[in-house]
Coordinates of C-alpha atoms and ligand atoms in Angstrom, one line a residue:
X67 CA 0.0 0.0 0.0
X68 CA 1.4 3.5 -0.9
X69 CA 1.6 5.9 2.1
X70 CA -1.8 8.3 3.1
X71 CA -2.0 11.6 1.3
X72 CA -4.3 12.6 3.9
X73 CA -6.5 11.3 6.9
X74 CA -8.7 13.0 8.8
X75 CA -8.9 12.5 12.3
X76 CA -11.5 13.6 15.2
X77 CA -9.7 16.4 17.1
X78 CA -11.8 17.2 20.7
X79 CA -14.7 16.6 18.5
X80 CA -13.5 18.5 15.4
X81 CA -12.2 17.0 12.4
X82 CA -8.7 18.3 11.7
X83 CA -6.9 17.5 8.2
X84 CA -3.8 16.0 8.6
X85 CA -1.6 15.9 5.6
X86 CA 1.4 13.5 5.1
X87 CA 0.4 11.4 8.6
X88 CA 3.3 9.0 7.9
X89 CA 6.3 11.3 6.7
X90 CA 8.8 10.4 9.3
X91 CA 10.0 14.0 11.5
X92 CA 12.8 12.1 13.5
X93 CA 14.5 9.9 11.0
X94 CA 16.8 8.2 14.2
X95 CA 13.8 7.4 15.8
X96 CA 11.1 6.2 13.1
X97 CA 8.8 9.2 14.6
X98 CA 6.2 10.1 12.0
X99 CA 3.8 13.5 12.1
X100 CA 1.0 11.4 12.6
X101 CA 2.7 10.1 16.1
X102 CA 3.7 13.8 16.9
X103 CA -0.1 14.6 16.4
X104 CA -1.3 11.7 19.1
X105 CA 1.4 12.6 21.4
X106 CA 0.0 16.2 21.6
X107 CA -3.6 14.9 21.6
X108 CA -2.5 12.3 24.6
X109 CA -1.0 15.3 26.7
X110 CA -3.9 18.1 25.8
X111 CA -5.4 18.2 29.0
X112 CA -1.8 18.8 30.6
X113 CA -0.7 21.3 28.2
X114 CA -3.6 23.0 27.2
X115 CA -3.8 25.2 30.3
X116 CA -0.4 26.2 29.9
X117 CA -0.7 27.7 26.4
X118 CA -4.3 28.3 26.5
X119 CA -5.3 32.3 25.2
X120 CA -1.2 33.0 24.3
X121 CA -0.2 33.5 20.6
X122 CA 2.5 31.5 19.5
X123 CA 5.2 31.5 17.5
X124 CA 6.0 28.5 15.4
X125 CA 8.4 27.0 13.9
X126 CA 7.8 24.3 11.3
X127 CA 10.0 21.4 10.1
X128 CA 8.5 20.5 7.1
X129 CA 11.1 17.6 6.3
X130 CA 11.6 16.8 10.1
X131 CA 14.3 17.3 11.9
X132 CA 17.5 17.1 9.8
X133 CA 16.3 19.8 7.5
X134 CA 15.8 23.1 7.4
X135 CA 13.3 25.1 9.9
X136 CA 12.1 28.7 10.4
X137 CA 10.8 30.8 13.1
X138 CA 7.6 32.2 12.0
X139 CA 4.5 34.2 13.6
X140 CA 2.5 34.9 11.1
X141 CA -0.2 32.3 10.9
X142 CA -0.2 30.2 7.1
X143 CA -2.8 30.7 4.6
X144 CA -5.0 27.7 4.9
X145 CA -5.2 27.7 8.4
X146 CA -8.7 26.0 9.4
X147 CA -11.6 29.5 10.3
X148 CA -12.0 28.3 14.0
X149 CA -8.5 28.8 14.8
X150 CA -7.7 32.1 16.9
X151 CA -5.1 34.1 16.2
X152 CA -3.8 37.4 17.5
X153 CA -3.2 40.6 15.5
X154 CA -0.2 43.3 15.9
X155 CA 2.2 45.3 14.1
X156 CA 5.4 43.7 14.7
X157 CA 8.6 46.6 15.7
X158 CA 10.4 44.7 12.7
X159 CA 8.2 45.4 10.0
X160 CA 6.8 49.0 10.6
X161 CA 3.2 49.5 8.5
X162 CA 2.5 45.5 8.4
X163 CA 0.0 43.8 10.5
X164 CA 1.1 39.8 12.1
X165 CA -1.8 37.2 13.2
X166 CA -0.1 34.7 15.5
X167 CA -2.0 31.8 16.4
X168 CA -3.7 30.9 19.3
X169 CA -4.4 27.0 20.2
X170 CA -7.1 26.8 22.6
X171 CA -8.0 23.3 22.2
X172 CA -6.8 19.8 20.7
X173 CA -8.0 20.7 17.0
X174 CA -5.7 23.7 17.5
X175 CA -2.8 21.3 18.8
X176 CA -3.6 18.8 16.1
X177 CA -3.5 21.5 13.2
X178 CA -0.3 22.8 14.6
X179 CA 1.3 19.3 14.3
X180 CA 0.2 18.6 11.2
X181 CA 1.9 21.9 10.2
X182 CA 5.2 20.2 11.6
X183 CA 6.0 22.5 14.1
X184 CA 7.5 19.9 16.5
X185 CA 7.7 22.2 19.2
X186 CA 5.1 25.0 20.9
X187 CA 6.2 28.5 21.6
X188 CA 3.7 30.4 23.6
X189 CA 4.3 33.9 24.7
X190 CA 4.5 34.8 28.4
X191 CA 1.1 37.1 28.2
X192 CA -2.0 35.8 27.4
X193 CA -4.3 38.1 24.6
X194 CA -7.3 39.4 27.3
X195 CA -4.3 41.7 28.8
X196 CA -1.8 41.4 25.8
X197 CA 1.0 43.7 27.3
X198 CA 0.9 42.3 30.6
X199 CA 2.8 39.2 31.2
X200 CA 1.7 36.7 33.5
X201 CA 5.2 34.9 34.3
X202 CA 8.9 35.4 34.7
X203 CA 11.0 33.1 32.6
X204 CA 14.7 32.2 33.7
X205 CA 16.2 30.6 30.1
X206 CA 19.1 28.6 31.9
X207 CA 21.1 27.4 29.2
X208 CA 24.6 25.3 29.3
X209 CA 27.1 27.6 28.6
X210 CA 30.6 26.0 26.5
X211 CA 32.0 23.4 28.4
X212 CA 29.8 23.8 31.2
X213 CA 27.7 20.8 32.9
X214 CA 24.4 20.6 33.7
X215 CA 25.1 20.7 37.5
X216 CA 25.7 24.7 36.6
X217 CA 22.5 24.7 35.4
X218 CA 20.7 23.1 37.8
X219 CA 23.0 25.2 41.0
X220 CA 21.8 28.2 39.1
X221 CA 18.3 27.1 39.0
X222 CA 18.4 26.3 42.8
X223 CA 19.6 30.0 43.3
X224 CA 16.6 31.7 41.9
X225 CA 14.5 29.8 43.0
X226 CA 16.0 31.0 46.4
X227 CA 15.8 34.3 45.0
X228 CA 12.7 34.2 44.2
X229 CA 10.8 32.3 47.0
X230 CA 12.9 34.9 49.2
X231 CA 10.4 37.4 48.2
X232 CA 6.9 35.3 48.3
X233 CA 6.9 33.9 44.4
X234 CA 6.6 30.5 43.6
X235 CA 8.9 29.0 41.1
X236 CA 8.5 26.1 38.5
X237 CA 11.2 24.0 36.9
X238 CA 11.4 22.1 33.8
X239 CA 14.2 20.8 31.7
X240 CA 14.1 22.6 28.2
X241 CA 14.3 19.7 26.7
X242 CA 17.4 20.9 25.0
X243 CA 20.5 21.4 27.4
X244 CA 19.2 23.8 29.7
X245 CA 16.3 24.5 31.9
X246 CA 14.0 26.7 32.2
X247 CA 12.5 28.6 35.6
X248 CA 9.1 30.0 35.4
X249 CA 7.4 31.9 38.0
X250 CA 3.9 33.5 38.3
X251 CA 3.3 37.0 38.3
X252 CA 0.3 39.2 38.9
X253 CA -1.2 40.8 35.9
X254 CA -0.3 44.4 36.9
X255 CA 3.4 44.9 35.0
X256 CA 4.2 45.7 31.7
X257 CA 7.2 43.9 30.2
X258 CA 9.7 46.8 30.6
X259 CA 8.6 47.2 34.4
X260 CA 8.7 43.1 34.2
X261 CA 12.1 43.3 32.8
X262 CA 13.6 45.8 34.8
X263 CA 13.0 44.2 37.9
X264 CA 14.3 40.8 36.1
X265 CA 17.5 43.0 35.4
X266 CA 18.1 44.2 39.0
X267 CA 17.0 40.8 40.7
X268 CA 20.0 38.9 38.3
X269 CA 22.1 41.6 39.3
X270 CA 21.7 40.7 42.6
X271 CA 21.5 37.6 42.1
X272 CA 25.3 38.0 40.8
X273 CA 26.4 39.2 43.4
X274 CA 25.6 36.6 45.3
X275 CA 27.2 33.8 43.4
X276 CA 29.5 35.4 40.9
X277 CA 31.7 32.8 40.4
X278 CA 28.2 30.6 39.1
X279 CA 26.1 33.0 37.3
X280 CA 26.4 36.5 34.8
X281 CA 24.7 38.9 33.2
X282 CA 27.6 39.4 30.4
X283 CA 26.0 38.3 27.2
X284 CA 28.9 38.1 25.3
X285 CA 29.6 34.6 25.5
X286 CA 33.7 35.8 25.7
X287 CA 32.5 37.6 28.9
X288 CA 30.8 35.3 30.3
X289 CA 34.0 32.9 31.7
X290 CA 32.7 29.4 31.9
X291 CA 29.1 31.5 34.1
X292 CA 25.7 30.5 33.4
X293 CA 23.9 33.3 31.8
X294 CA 20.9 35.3 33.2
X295 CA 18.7 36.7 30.3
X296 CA 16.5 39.1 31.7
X297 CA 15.9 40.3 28.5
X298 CA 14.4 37.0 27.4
X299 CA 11.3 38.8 29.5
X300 CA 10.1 40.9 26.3
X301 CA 6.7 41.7 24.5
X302 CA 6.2 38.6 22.2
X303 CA 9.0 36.8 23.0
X304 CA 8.2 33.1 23.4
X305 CA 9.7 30.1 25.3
X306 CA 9.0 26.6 24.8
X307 CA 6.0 25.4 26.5
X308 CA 5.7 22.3 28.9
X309 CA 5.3 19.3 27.5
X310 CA 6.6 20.1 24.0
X311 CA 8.4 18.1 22.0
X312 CA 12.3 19.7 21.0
X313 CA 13.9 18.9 17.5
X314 CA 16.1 16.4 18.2
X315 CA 17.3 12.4 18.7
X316 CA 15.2 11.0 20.9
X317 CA 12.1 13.6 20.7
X318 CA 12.8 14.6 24.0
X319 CA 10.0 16.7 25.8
X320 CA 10.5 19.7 27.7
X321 CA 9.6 18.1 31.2
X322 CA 8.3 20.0 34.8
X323 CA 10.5 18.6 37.5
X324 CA 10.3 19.0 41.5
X325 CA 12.6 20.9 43.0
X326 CA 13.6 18.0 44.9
X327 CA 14.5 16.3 41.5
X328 CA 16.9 19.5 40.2
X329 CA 18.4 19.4 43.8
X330 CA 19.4 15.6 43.4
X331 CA 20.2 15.6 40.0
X332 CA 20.9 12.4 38.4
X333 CA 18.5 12.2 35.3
X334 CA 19.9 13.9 31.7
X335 CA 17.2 15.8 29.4
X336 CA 17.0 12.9 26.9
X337 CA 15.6 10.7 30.0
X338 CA 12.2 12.7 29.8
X339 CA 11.0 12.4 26.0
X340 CA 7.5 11.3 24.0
X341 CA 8.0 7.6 24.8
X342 CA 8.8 8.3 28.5
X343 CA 6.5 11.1 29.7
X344 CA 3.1 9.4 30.0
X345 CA 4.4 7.4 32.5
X346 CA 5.7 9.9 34.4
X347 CA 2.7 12.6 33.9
X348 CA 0.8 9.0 35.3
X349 CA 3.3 9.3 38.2
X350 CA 3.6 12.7 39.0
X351 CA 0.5 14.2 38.1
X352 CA 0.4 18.0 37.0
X353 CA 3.6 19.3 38.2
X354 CA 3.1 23.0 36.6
X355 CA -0.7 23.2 38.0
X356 CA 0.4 25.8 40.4
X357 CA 1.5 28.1 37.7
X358 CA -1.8 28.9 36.7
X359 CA -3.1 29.4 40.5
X360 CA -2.2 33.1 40.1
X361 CA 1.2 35.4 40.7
X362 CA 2.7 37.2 43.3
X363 CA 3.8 40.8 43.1
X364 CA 7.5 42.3 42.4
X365 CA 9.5 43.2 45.8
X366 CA 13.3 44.0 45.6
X367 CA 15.7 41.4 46.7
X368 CA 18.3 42.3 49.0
X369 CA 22.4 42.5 47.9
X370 CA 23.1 39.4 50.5
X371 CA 20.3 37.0 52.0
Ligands
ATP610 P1 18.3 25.0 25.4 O1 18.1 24.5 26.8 O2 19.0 24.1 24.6 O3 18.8 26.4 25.5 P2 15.9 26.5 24.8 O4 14.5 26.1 24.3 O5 16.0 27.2 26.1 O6 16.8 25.2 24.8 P3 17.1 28.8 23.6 O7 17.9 29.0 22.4 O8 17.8 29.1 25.0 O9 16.5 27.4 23.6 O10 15.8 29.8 23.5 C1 14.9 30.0 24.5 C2 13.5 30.1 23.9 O11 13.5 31.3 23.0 C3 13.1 29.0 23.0 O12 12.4 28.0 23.7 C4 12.2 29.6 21.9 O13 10.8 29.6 22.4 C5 12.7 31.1 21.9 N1 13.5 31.3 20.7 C6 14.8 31.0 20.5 N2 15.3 31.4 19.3 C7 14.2 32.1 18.7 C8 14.1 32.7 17.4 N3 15.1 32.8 16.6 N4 12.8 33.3 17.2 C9 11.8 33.2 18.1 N5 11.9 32.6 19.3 C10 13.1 32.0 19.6
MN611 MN1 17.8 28.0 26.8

């Protein structure tokens, strides 16, 4: 039998096209879009909430993961009527409107799949209270020769950072090298008040642990340091979302931990991907519930605890 063209398959209740089902995204791995599609049916009640009413960016591999891929906001022409989408005029292109898409449900999920964007890149503000973000992100990555025992120390120092002044952080592996620390804000900044306090509370943070974490960009400057990108806390600027899938060997997922797990350590990134995380989602329930619960308000940290 030749391969489908095209199935269509029940979405939440909504039929959803999917083109191509068995083109194979992760050649290593046999992974095909259809099986990308059921993975992010299987985890919709998990993920939905976290990306629910927050455009997206995405970033589609159209011949999987060896080939070439883009970054793109603009939503595709052909995109189903249902789907929501959010309109701006982006600072890059002065005079021209963008519609980013917004997947409320598992039809939304489903179509971005078929679309092969392997991953999900929500913003940090949701489109009721567009220029208010709802989180602080922490984009921990593994600097040049660096281990992931920097980035999990520099994880545990936010988060004493941050609990230090009544805010409740989450952790997740990115799924690529680094994690990622997200913590709940209230509604009530907008992103350069957001990011100014992000700038002072990494300064600080510096100062406590110099010889772990920076604020030099330049990776020259940055001396074998984890970086702090406060600036990663900008209008429109997305971070992978729980549960996504990342674009490499393996499909590994970007997975919430407990704080008890990035103290221990002991597990790699790869360990948490789309074959292993329904068994631990069965284990561990909904570790990024609480991020939804509400945010706390921006105090100032002080130079030494
Ligand atoms: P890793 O742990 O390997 O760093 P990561 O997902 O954190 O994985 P980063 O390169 O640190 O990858 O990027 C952080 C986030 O910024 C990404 O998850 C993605 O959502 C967003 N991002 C990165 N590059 C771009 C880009 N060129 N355009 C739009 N968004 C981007
Ligand atoms: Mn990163």
């Amino acid at each position: 039998m030749s391969p489908a063209k095209a199935i269509e398959i029940d979405a939440g209740g909504r039929p959803v096209r999917i083109t191509s089902p068995d083109k194979v995204l992760f050649p290593r791995d046999g992974i095909t879009k259809l099986d990308l599609v059921r993975y992010y049916l299987d985890v919709a009640p998990i993920l939905l909430p976290q990306v629910k009413g927050r455009p997206l960016t995405m970033r589609p591999f159209p011949d999987g993961i060896d080939h070439e891929a883009y970054y793109r906001r603009n939503t595709p022409k052909g995109a189903p009527p249902w789907l929501r989408g959010y309109t701006y005029k982006p600072n890059s292109r002065p005079g021209s409107t963008t519609t980013s898409p917004i997947v409320d449900d598992e039809a939304g999920l489903a179509w971005l799949a078929n679309y092969n964007a392997i991953e999900v890149h929500p913003w940090t503000s949701r489109v009721d209270r567009i220029d208010r973000p709802d989180c602080l992100v922490f984009d921990l990555d593994q600097h040049q020769g660096g281990s992931l025992d920097d980035v999990r120390a520099a994880a545990l120092l936010v988060r004493d950072g941050l609990t230090e002044l009544g805010l409740d952080p989450y952790p997740k592996t990115s799924g690529g090298a680094g994690m990622h620390v997200v913590a709940p804000i209230e509604r009530r900044y907008g992103f350069d008040e957001a990011k100014a306090w992000m700038k002072d509370f990494c300064d600080r943070l510096v100062e406590r642990r110099p010889e772990l974490v920076t604020t030099e960009y330049t990776i020259a400057d940055r001396g074998g340091r984890v970086l702090l990108d406060w600036a990663q806390n900008s209008f429109g600027k997305s971070t992978v979302a729980p549960y996504s899938v990342r674009p490499r060997d393996g499909a590994p997922v970007s997975t919430p931990l407990q704080w008890d797990e990035v103290e221990a350590g002991g597990w790699r990134p790869a360990d948490f991907n789309i074959s292993t995380i329904r068994e631990r989602i069965n284990e561990k329930g909904d570790l990024f519930a609480g991020l939804l619960a509400g945010g706390g308000r921006l105090r100032q940290l002080a130079a030494s605890a």
